Coordinates of C-alpha atoms and ligand atoms in Angstrom, one line a residue:
M22 CA -13.6 11.6 25.1
T23 CA -12.6 9.4 27.9
N24 CA -10.1 10.5 31.4
Y25 CA -9.1 6.2 31.4
K26 CA -6.1 6.0 28.7
P27 CA -5.2 2.5 28.1
D28 CA -1.7 1.8 27.6
I29 CA -1.2 0.3 23.8
L30 CA 1.6 -1.8 22.9
I31 CA 1.8 -1.9 18.7
I32 CA 3.8 -5.0 17.5
G33 CA 5.1 -3.8 13.8
G34 CA 6.5 -0.5 13.3
G35 CA 5.9 -0.5 9.9
I36 CA 3.7 2.1 7.6
G37 CA 0.6 0.9 9.7
G38 CA 2.2 0.6 13.1
L39 CA 3.8 4.3 13.1
T40 CA 0.6 5.9 11.4
L41 CA -1.2 4.3 14.7
A42 CA 1.6 5.8 17.3
L43 CA 1.1 9.4 15.8
S44 CA -2.7 8.7 15.9
L45 CA -3.0 7.7 19.5
H46 CA 0.0 10.2 20.5
K47 CA -2.4 12.8 19.5
R48 CA -5.0 11.9 21.1
G49 CA -2.7 11.7 24.6
I50 CA -3.1 7.5 24.8
P51 CA 0.3 6.2 25.8
C52 CA 1.5 3.5 23.5
Q53 CA 5.0 1.7 22.7
I54 CA 6.0 0.0 19.5
F55 CA 7.8 -3.0 19.3
E56 CA 9.6 -4.2 15.8
A57 CA 11.2 -7.0 15.0
A58 CA 14.1 -5.4 12.6
A59 CA 17.2 -4.6 14.5
E60 CA 17.6 -1.5 12.7
F61 CA 15.2 1.5 10.5
R62 CA 16.1 0.9 7.0
P63 CA 14.3 2.8 4.7
L64 CA 13.0 -0.8 2.1
G65 CA 10.9 -1.3 -0.6
V66 CA 10.2 1.0 -3.9
G67 CA 7.4 3.0 -4.7
I68 CA 4.0 3.1 -3.1
N69 CA 0.8 5.7 -3.9
M70 CA -0.4 7.4 -1.4
M71 CA -4.0 8.5 -2.4
P72 CA -6.0 11.3 -1.3
H73 CA -8.0 9.4 1.7
A74 CA -4.7 8.4 2.8
I75 CA -3.1 11.6 2.9
R76 CA -6.2 13.0 4.7
V77 CA -4.9 11.2 7.7
L78 CA -1.4 11.9 7.2
T79 CA -2.3 15.6 7.1
S80 CA -4.0 15.7 10.1
L81 CA -1.0 14.6 11.3
G82 CA 0.5 17.2 10.3
L83 CA 2.8 15.2 7.6
Q84 CA 1.8 17.0 4.3
S85 CA 4.2 19.4 4.4
T86 CA 7.1 17.1 4.8
L87 CA 5.6 14.4 2.5
E88 CA 5.8 16.9 -0.5
K89 CA 9.5 17.5 0.2
Y90 CA 9.7 13.5 -0.1
G91 CA 7.3 12.3 -3.1
V92 CA 6.0 13.6 -6.3
E93 CA 2.6 15.1 -6.2
A94 CA 0.7 12.8 -8.8
K95 CA -1.1 15.2 -11.7
E96 CA -3.2 12.2 -13.5
F97 CA -3.7 8.7 -14.0
S98 CA -2.8 7.6 -17.5
F99 CA -3.6 4.5 -19.6
F100 CA -2.0 3.5 -22.7
N101 CA -2.2 0.0 -24.7
R102 CA 0.7 -2.1 -25.0
H103 CA 1.4 -0.3 -28.8
G104 CA 1.9 2.8 -26.5
Q105 CA -1.6 4.4 -28.0
F106 CA -3.3 6.7 -25.5
I107 CA -6.6 5.4 -24.0
L108 CA -7.6 7.9 -21.0
A109 CA -6.3 10.5 -18.8
E110 CA -7.7 11.3 -15.6
P111 CA -7.1 13.9 -13.1
C112 CA -6.0 12.7 -9.7
G113 CA -5.7 14.5 -6.3
K114 CA -5.9 17.8 -5.6
Y115 CA -6.1 18.0 -9.8
A116 CA -9.3 15.7 -9.4
G117 CA -11.3 18.4 -6.9
Y118 CA -9.8 16.1 -3.7
E119 CA -9.3 18.5 -0.7
Y120 CA -6.0 16.3 -0.4
P121 CA -3.0 15.6 -3.2
H122 CA -1.7 12.2 -4.4
F123 CA 1.5 11.9 -3.4
S124 CA 3.6 8.9 -5.2
I125 CA 6.6 8.5 -3.2
H126 CA 9.5 6.1 -2.3
R127 CA 8.1 3.8 0.6
G128 CA 11.4 4.3 2.3
D129 CA 10.9 7.4 2.3
L130 CA 7.2 7.3 3.8
H131 CA 8.7 5.0 6.2
K132 CA 11.3 7.7 6.9
V133 CA 8.9 10.4 7.7
L134 CA 6.7 8.3 10.0
F135 CA 9.7 7.0 11.7
E136 CA 11.1 10.4 12.4
A137 CA 7.9 12.0 13.2
V138 CA 7.5 9.2 16.1
T139 CA 10.9 9.1 17.2
K140 CA 10.2 13.0 17.5
R141 CA 7.0 13.3 19.0
L142 CA 7.0 9.9 21.2
G143 CA 11.0 10.0 21.6
L144 CA 13.2 7.0 20.5
E145 CA 12.4 5.2 23.8
A146 CA 8.6 4.4 22.7
I147 CA 10.0 2.2 19.5
H148 CA 11.8 -1.1 21.0
L149 CA 13.4 -2.4 17.8
G150 CA 15.3 -6.0 17.5
H151 CA 11.9 -7.2 19.8
R152 CA 10.3 -10.3 17.4
C153 CA 6.9 -10.8 18.9
R154 CA 6.4 -14.9 19.1
G155 CA 2.8 -14.5 20.8
V156 CA 0.9 -13.1 22.9
D157 CA -1.8 -13.9 25.8
Q158 CA -4.3 -12.3 27.9
D159 CA -6.0 -12.1 31.1
E160 CA -8.9 -10.2 32.5
D161 CA -6.8 -7.1 33.3
S162 CA -3.7 -7.0 31.0
V163 CA -2.0 -8.6 28.1
T164 CA 1.2 -9.8 27.5
V165 CA 3.6 -9.7 24.4
H166 CA 6.1 -12.8 24.2
F167 CA 9.3 -11.7 22.2
E168 CA 12.0 -14.2 20.5
N169 CA 15.0 -12.7 22.7
A170 CA 13.5 -9.8 24.6
E171 CA 11.3 -9.9 28.2
S172 CA 8.0 -10.1 27.5
R173 CA 5.8 -6.6 27.9
K174 CA 2.3 -6.3 29.7
G175 CA -0.3 -3.6 28.8
S176 CA -3.6 -3.2 28.5
I177 CA -4.4 -3.4 24.7
A178 CA -2.0 -5.2 22.3
I179 CA -2.3 -4.0 18.4
A180 CA -0.7 -6.4 16.1
V181 CA 0.6 -4.4 12.9
D182 CA 3.6 -7.3 12.0
G183 CA 2.5 -7.1 8.5
F184 CA 1.6 -10.0 6.0
Y185 CA 3.4 -12.7 8.2
S186 CA 1.9 -11.8 11.4
A187 CA 3.0 -14.1 14.2
V188 CA -0.4 -12.9 16.0
R189 CA -2.4 -13.7 13.0
H190 CA -0.8 -17.1 13.1
Q191 CA -1.6 -17.3 16.6
F192 CA -5.6 -16.8 16.2
Y193 CA -5.7 -18.7 12.7
P194 CA -3.0 -21.3 12.9
N195 CA -4.3 -23.3 9.9
E196 CA -4.8 -20.8 7.3
G197 CA -1.6 -21.9 5.4
A198 CA 0.2 -20.6 2.7
P199 CA -0.9 -17.2 1.3
H200 CA -3.1 -17.1 -1.7
F201 CA -1.0 -17.1 -5.2
G202 CA -3.3 -15.2 -8.1
G203 CA -0.7 -16.4 -10.5
I204 CA 0.8 -13.5 -11.4
N205 CA 4.5 -12.2 -10.5
M206 CA 5.6 -8.9 -10.2
W207 CA 9.1 -7.3 -10.9
R208 CA 9.6 -3.8 -9.4
G209 CA 12.1 -1.7 -9.7
V210 CA 13.4 2.4 -9.7
T211 CA 15.5 4.2 -12.4
R212 CA 16.5 7.5 -12.2
R213 CA 16.2 9.5 -15.6
K214 CA 14.3 12.6 -17.0
P215 CA 10.6 13.1 -16.6
F216 CA 8.4 11.6 -19.0
L217 CA 4.8 12.5 -20.0
S218 CA 3.7 15.2 -17.2
G219 CA 6.5 14.5 -15.2
A220 CA 3.6 13.8 -12.6
S221 CA 1.7 11.1 -14.2
V222 CA 0.6 7.3 -12.6
T223 CA 1.1 5.4 -16.3
R224 CA -0.6 2.3 -16.7
I225 CA 0.5 0.5 -20.0
G226 CA -1.2 -3.0 -21.6
T227 CA -2.3 -6.0 -19.8
V228 CA -1.0 -8.8 -17.5
A229 CA -1.8 -11.7 -20.5
R230 CA 0.6 -9.5 -23.1
G231 CA 2.6 -7.5 -20.5
K232 CA 2.0 -4.7 -18.4
M233 CA 3.8 -1.8 -16.8
T234 CA 2.6 1.0 -13.8
I235 CA 5.1 3.5 -13.9
Y236 CA 5.3 6.8 -11.9
P237 CA 8.1 9.2 -10.4
I238 CA 8.5 9.1 -6.8
R239 CA 11.2 11.4 -6.2
N240 CA 12.4 14.6 -7.3
F241 CA 16.2 15.3 -7.7
D242 CA 17.8 19.3 -8.1
D243 CA 19.1 18.5 -11.7
G244 CA 16.0 18.1 -13.0
T245 CA 15.8 14.2 -13.1
Q246 CA 13.6 12.0 -11.4
L247 CA 13.6 8.5 -9.8
I248 CA 10.5 6.5 -11.7
N249 CA 9.3 3.4 -9.8
W250 CA 8.4 0.9 -12.3
N251 CA 6.4 -2.3 -12.0
T252 CA 5.5 -5.2 -13.9
E253 CA 2.9 -7.9 -13.8
Q254 CA 3.1 -11.4 -15.7
P255 CA 1.8 -14.5 -15.3
R256 CA 3.4 -17.2 -13.8
D257 CA 2.5 -21.0 -12.4
D258 CA 4.8 -20.7 -9.8
H259 CA 6.4 -17.8 -7.3
K260 CA 9.1 -17.1 -4.9
P261 CA 8.5 -16.3 -1.1
N262 CA 7.1 -12.8 -1.2
D263 CA 9.8 -10.7 0.5
W264 CA 10.3 -7.3 -0.5
A265 CA 14.0 -7.8 -0.4
T266 CA 14.1 -10.7 -3.2
P267 CA 16.4 -9.4 -6.3
G268 CA 14.9 -9.9 -9.9
L269 CA 16.4 -10.7 -13.3
I270 CA 15.7 -8.9 -16.0
E271 CA 16.1 -11.9 -18.7
D272 CA 12.8 -13.6 -16.3
F273 CA 10.4 -10.8 -17.4
I274 CA 12.1 -8.7 -20.6
E275 CA 10.5 -10.3 -23.2
P276 CA 7.0 -8.6 -23.9
F277 CA 8.7 -5.2 -23.5
K278 CA 11.7 -5.4 -26.0
N279 CA 9.7 -3.1 -28.3
W280 CA 8.2 -1.0 -26.0
D281 CA 10.2 1.9 -27.5
F282 CA 7.3 4.6 -27.4
D283 CA 7.7 8.0 -28.7
W284 CA 6.9 9.4 -25.0
L285 CA 8.8 6.6 -23.2
D286 CA 11.4 4.3 -23.7
V287 CA 10.9 1.5 -21.6
P288 CA 13.7 -1.3 -22.4
S289 CA 16.1 1.4 -21.4
L290 CA 14.1 2.1 -18.5
I291 CA 14.4 -1.5 -17.1
A292 CA 17.6 -2.0 -18.2
D293 CA 19.4 1.4 -16.3
A294 CA 17.4 0.5 -13.4
E295 CA 19.2 1.0 -9.9
F296 CA 18.1 -2.5 -8.5
I297 CA 15.0 -5.1 -9.3
L298 CA 13.1 -6.6 -6.7
E299 CA 10.8 -10.1 -7.5
Y300 CA 7.8 -10.1 -5.7
P301 CA 4.5 -12.5 -6.1
M302 CA 1.0 -11.2 -6.3
V303 CA -0.3 -12.5 -2.9
D304 CA -2.5 -12.1 -0.3
R305 CA -5.1 -14.3 1.8
D306 CA -8.9 -14.9 2.3
P307 CA -10.4 -12.2 4.3
V308 CA -11.3 -13.7 8.0
D309 CA -14.1 -12.7 9.7
K310 CA -13.1 -11.9 13.2
W311 CA -9.9 -9.6 14.1
T312 CA -10.3 -9.0 17.8
F313 CA -10.1 -11.4 20.2
G314 CA -10.6 -9.7 23.9
R315 CA -7.8 -7.1 24.5
I316 CA -6.3 -7.9 21.0
T317 CA -6.6 -6.8 17.5
L318 CA -5.1 -7.1 14.2
L319 CA -4.5 -4.0 11.8
G320 CA -3.0 -3.6 8.4
D321 CA -1.6 -6.1 6.3
A322 CA -2.0 -8.2 9.4
A323 CA -5.5 -8.0 9.6
H324 CA -6.3 -7.9 5.7
P325 CA -3.5 -8.7 3.3
M326 CA -4.2 -7.4 0.0
Y327 CA -2.1 -7.2 -3.3
P328 CA 0.1 -4.3 -3.5
C329 CA -2.1 -2.9 -6.2
G330 CA -3.3 0.8 -6.3
G331 CA -1.9 1.8 -3.3
N332 CA -4.2 0.4 -0.9
G333 CA -2.1 -2.0 1.4
G334 CA -0.7 1.0 2.8
A335 CA -3.5 3.5 2.6
Q336 CA -5.7 1.2 4.4
A337 CA -3.5 0.3 7.0
I338 CA -3.6 4.2 7.8
L339 CA -7.0 4.3 7.4
D340 CA -7.0 1.7 10.2
A341 CA -5.0 3.5 12.2
E342 CA -7.2 6.5 12.3
V343 CA -10.1 4.7 13.4
I344 CA -8.8 2.6 16.2
A345 CA -7.3 5.7 17.7
R346 CA -10.4 7.7 17.5
L347 CA -12.5 4.9 19.0
L348 CA -10.0 4.1 21.8
D349 CA -9.9 8.1 22.9
E350 CA -14.1 8.6 22.3
M351 CA -15.0 4.9 24.0
D352 CA -14.7 4.5 27.7
D353 CA -14.4 0.6 27.2
P354 CA -11.2 -0.2 25.3
I355 CA -12.1 -3.7 24.4
A356 CA -15.5 -2.8 23.4
A357 CA -13.9 0.2 21.1
L358 CA -11.7 -3.0 19.6
K359 CA -15.1 -4.9 18.3
V360 CA -16.4 -1.3 17.2
Y361 CA -13.1 -1.0 15.2
E362 CA -13.5 -4.2 13.5
G363 CA -16.8 -4.1 12.7
E364 CA -16.6 -0.4 11.0
R365 CA -12.9 -1.8 9.0
L366 CA -13.8 -5.6 8.6
E367 CA -16.2 -5.5 5.8
A368 CA -14.6 -2.2 3.7
T369 CA -11.3 -4.1 3.4
S370 CA -12.2 -7.6 2.4
N371 CA -14.2 -6.1 -0.6
I372 CA -10.7 -4.1 -1.3
V373 CA -9.2 -7.7 -1.2
M374 CA -11.5 -9.3 -3.6
T375 CA -12.0 -6.2 -5.6
N376 CA -8.1 -6.2 -6.2
R377 CA -8.3 -9.8 -6.9
A378 CA -11.2 -9.7 -9.3
Q379 CA -11.1 -6.0 -10.7
P380 CA -7.9 -4.1 -10.2
P381 CA -7.5 -0.5 -11.3
D382 CA -6.5 -1.4 -14.8
V383 CA -9.3 -2.4 -16.1
I384 CA -10.1 0.2 -18.4
I385 CA -7.0 -1.1 -20.4
E386 CA -8.3 -4.7 -20.5
K387 CA -11.6 -3.6 -21.9
V388 CA -9.7 -1.9 -25.1
E389 CA -7.6 -4.8 -25.5
E390 CA -10.9 -6.7 -25.5
L391 CA -12.6 -4.4 -27.9
T392 CA -9.6 -4.5 -29.9
D393 CA -8.1 -7.9 -29.7
G394 CA -4.8 -6.7 -28.8
E395 CA -4.1 -5.0 -32.1
P396 CA -3.7 -1.0 -32.5
F397 CA -6.7 1.0 -32.8
E398 CA -7.7 3.7 -35.3
R399 CA -10.2 5.7 -33.1
L400 CA -10.8 4.7 -30.0
E401 CA -14.1 6.5 -29.8
D402 CA -15.3 4.2 -32.5
L403 CA -15.3 1.1 -30.1
I404 CA -16.1 2.7 -26.8
D405 CA -18.2 5.5 -25.4
P406 CA -15.4 7.5 -23.2
A407 CA -17.9 8.1 -20.7
D408 CA -17.9 4.6 -19.9
L409 CA -14.2 4.4 -19.5
V410 CA -14.8 6.9 -17.0
A411 CA -17.4 5.2 -15.1
I412 CA -15.5 1.6 -15.0
S413 CA -12.7 3.9 -13.0
E414 CA -15.2 5.4 -11.1
S415 CA -16.5 2.0 -10.0
Y416 CA -12.8 1.3 -8.6
K417 CA -12.2 4.4 -6.4
N418 CA -15.9 3.5 -5.0
T419 CA -14.7 0.0 -4.0
A420 CA -10.8 0.9 -2.6
G421 CA -13.0 4.2 -0.7
Y422 CA -11.2 7.0 -2.6
S423 CA -14.2 8.2 -4.5
L424 CA -14.5 12.2 -3.9
D425 CA -17.5 11.7 -1.8
A426 CA -15.7 8.8 0.0
V427 CA -12.9 11.3 1.0
R428 CA -15.5 14.5 1.7
Q429 CA -16.4 12.1 4.7
P430 CA -13.9 11.0 6.8
Ligands
FAD6 C1 10.4 -4.1 3.8 C2 8.8 -4.2 3.0 C3 9.1 -3.2 2.3 C4 7.9 -2.9 1.4 N1 7.7 -2.2 0.1 C5 6.5 -2.1 -0.5 C6 6.7 -1.3 -1.5 O1 7.8 -0.8 -2.3 N2 5.5 -0.9 -2.2 C7 4.4 -1.4 -1.7 O2 3.2 -1.0 -2.0 N3 4.3 -1.8 -0.3 C8 5.3 -2.3 0.4 N4 5.4 -3.1 1.2 C9 4.1 -3.1 2.0 C10 3.6 -2.3 2.6 O3 4.3 -1.3 3.4 C11 2.2 -2.7 3.5 O4 1.5 -3.3 2.6 C12 1.7 -1.6 4.2 O5 2.3 -0.9 4.5 C13 0.6 -2.2 5.1 O6 1.6 -2.2 6.1 P1 1.8 -2.6 7.5 O7 1.8 -1.6 8.7 O8 0.2 -3.6 7.7 O9 2.8 -3.7 7.2 P2 4.4 -3.3 6.9 O10 4.4 -1.7 6.4 O11 4.8 -4.3 6.1 O12 4.8 -3.4 8.3 C14 4.9 -4.9 8.9 C15 6.0 -4.5 10.1 O13 5.9 -5.4 11.2 C16 7.3 -5.7 11.3 N5 7.2 -7.3 12.2 C17 6.9 -8.3 11.1 N6 6.7 -9.3 12.1 C18 7.0 -8.9 13.1 C19 6.5 -9.6 14.5 N7 6.8 -10.9 14.8 N8 7.2 -8.9 15.3 C20 7.4 -7.6 15.3 N9 7.6 -6.7 14.2 C21 7.0 -7.8 13.1 C22 8.2 -5.9 10.1 O14 9.3 -5.5 10.2 C23 7.4 -4.2 9.7 O15 8.3 -3.4 9.7 C24 6.3 -3.5 1.8 C25 6.6 -4.0 3.1 C26 7.7 -4.2 4.1 C27 7.8 -5.3 5.1

C-alpha cells in the first residue's frame, strides 16, 4: 500500500462510476463524480447481477440492501418456443457460489449505489449537471472540461461516461456508428403473480422464431412480483440506443401471439406491461488501448457490449474493483492505470466478441437446430443432457462467472 493518495475525477455516475467511487472511498482514496444528468432518476428495466459482481458489491457492504430491493434468483431455466422444458440449472448460492445472484431493477441498483455514495462520501462528492466535453493533461495534472460548468483539475481522470463516452470519442474520433448485430430488443416490466419458482431467470425460444427472457426483479408484500421481460428479434435497422425510447407492442408481438403456456401466459404478460422500451443490440469493436497517461476508460466507455447475460453492469463493477486496488497498491497512479488496462482489456474484449457469437441461450439454439423448431417427444433422444450443461459452462467461463473464477478474486 502506498501513502500517496491521488485525487480522482470520475466522469459519469452510472453503475460503474458509483461503484468506483465506493471502491476508492473504501481504500481512503479521495474522488469526486461528475455526472451529466441534472438529477438522479432510477431509469431502465431489469438487470442480472451474478455472483462475480455481487462478490464486489458485498465487499462494499451492499449485499443486505440489494437483497431488500432485488429477487435472489434460484435457477436459469430454458424452454423452446412451444413452452417445452429443456434445462434448469441452479444459479448463485443454489449452484454453490459463495455469493447470490440478484435480479434487480437497474433503477433500484443505481439507487442503492447512489445512496451509499451520498452517505459515505457526502452529497458534495457528486456533481450533477456536469456533462464532460473533453479532457486534457500535462505532466502534473489532468483537467476535465464540461459543457456548462467550470473545468476541474485532478491527478487522474477515469471516464465512466457510458456507451456514448465523450472521452472515448476524444481518443477514438473516427470510431463511427455503433456496431448493430441485426437484432432489436423490446423490454418491459409487468406486475403479476410469480411464475415457475418465483425466482427463475427464464429463457424461451430463439431469435429467429421468437425469443423471450423473463425474470422477476422486485417482490411486493401482496405476493406479486415485478417481472422483467425482454424479446430479441432480427431487424434490418434500429432506433438510437437510448434507454428511454418507448416501444410499441405491434412492432414485436407477432411470434408470441400463441405463447399461452400452462406455466406462463406470455401475451398477457406483454399486454399488461407498465411500460415498454425499444433498444437495439449494439456494441463496439474492442479497442487496444484505454489508458492515455493520466486518463483511462472504464465500463461501457471502455468495452461497450450487448446488454445480455447481465454483463454490461457486471464488467463495469469488476473494472472498478481492479482499478481501486491498483491505485491503492501502486506508488505511481499512471502506471496503475496501465496495469488496470493489462488486467481487464483482453478479458472484456473476449466477452464483447462472445456475446456476438454465442449468447447465453445458445442451448435453446442447439435444441431448435436438432428439432427443426418443432416440438420434441423426448429431449434425451436428441442430445445428451451432459452436453447441454457443457454448452452452458463454456459461456460462464468466458463471461468470468464460472465457480472457479468467482472463487479466485
Ligand atoms: C438510463 C440507462 C438505463 C439503463 N438500463 C439498463 C437496463 O435496464 N438493463 C441493462 O442491462 N442495462 C441498462 N443500462 C446499461 C447499463 O447500466 C450499463 O451497461 C452498465 O451499467 C455499465 O455501467 P457504466 O457505468 O459503464 O454505464 P452507465 O450505467 O450507462 O453509466 C454512464 C453514466 O455516465 C453518464 N454520462 C454520459 N455521458 C456523460 C458525459 N459526457 N459527462 C458526464 N456523465 C456522462 C450517464 O448519464 C450515466 O449516468 C442502462 C444505462 C442507462 C444510462
